[in-house]
XYZ file of C-alpha atoms in Angstrom:
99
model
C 0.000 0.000 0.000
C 1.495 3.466 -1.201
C 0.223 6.406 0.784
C 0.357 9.865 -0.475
C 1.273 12.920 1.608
C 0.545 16.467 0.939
C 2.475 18.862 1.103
C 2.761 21.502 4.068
C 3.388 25.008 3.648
C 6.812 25.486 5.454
C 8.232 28.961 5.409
C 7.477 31.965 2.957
C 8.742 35.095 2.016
C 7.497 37.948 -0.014
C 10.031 39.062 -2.639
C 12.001 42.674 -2.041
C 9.441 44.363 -5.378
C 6.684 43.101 -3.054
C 5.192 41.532 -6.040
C 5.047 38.145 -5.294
C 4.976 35.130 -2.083
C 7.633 32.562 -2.447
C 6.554 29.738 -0.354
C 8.284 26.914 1.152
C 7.311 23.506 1.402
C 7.958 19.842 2.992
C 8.788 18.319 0.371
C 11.727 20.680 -0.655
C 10.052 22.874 -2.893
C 9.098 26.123 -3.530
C 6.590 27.885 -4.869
C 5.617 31.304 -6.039
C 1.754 33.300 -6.278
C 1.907 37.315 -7.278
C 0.303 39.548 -5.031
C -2.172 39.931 -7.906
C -2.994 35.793 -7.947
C -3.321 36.046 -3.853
C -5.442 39.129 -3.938
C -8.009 37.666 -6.507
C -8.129 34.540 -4.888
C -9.008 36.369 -1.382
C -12.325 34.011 -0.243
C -13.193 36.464 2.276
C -17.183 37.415 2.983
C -16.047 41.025 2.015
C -14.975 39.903 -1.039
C -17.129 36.673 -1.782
C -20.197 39.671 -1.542
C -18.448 41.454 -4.126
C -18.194 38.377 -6.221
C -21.737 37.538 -5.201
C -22.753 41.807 -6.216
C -20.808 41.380 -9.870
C -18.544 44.107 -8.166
C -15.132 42.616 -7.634
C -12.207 43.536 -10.260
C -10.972 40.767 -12.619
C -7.520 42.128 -11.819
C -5.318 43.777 -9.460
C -2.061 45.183 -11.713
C 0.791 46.711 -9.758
C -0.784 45.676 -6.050
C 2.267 44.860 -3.634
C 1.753 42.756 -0.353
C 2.312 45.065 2.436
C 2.122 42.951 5.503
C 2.077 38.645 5.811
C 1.003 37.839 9.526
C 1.649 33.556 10.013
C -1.730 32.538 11.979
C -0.778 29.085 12.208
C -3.014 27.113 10.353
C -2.851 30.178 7.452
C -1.598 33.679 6.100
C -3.149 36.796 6.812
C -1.799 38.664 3.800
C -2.329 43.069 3.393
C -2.077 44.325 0.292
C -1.224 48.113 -0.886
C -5.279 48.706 -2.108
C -5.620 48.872 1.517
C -7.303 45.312 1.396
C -6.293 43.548 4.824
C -8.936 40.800 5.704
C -8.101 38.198 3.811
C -6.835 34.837 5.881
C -5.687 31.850 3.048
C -5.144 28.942 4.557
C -2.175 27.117 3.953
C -3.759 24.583 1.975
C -4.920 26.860 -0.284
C -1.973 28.413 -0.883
C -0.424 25.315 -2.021
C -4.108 24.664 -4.091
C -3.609 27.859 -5.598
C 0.309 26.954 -6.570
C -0.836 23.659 -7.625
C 1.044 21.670 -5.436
């Protein structure tokens, strides 16, 4: 019997342009979303309601990630549109990297 392990999300680091997350993970990789992949992905219900009102941008160009707090299970990532609430979990990170 073979059993499969996913990946875990093991360090990151936003890049000095503040353009883009590198992330880290168990099994030796790494991994890199722009702050413009991050910030469209953002699931939270301030956004989802935007998605849900037809009001949320299809893009973010230029937006730099101003602030990555580490909440344990995920990232609370800022961006410079002043955009602050979004949490992505660690597994989704790696989901959105295709890991």
């Amino acid at each position: 019997m073979t059993m499969t392990v996913a990946p875990t999300l093991t360090g990151y680091e936003v890049s000095p342009e503040l353009d883009s997350l590198s992330m880290a993970t168990s099994l030796g990789e790494s991994v890199t979303l722009s702050a413009e992949t991050l910030r469209t992905a953002c699931k939270c219900a301030h956004c989802l309601r935007a998605r849900f009102d037809d009001r949320f941008p299809l893009g973010f160009p230029g937006l730099a990630i101003v602030e990555v707090a580490d909440l344990g299970y995920g990232l609370n990532i800022a961006f410079s549109d002043g955009h602050n609430r979004g949490i992505y979990p660690k597994s989704y990170l790696l989901d959105l990297a295709s890991l």
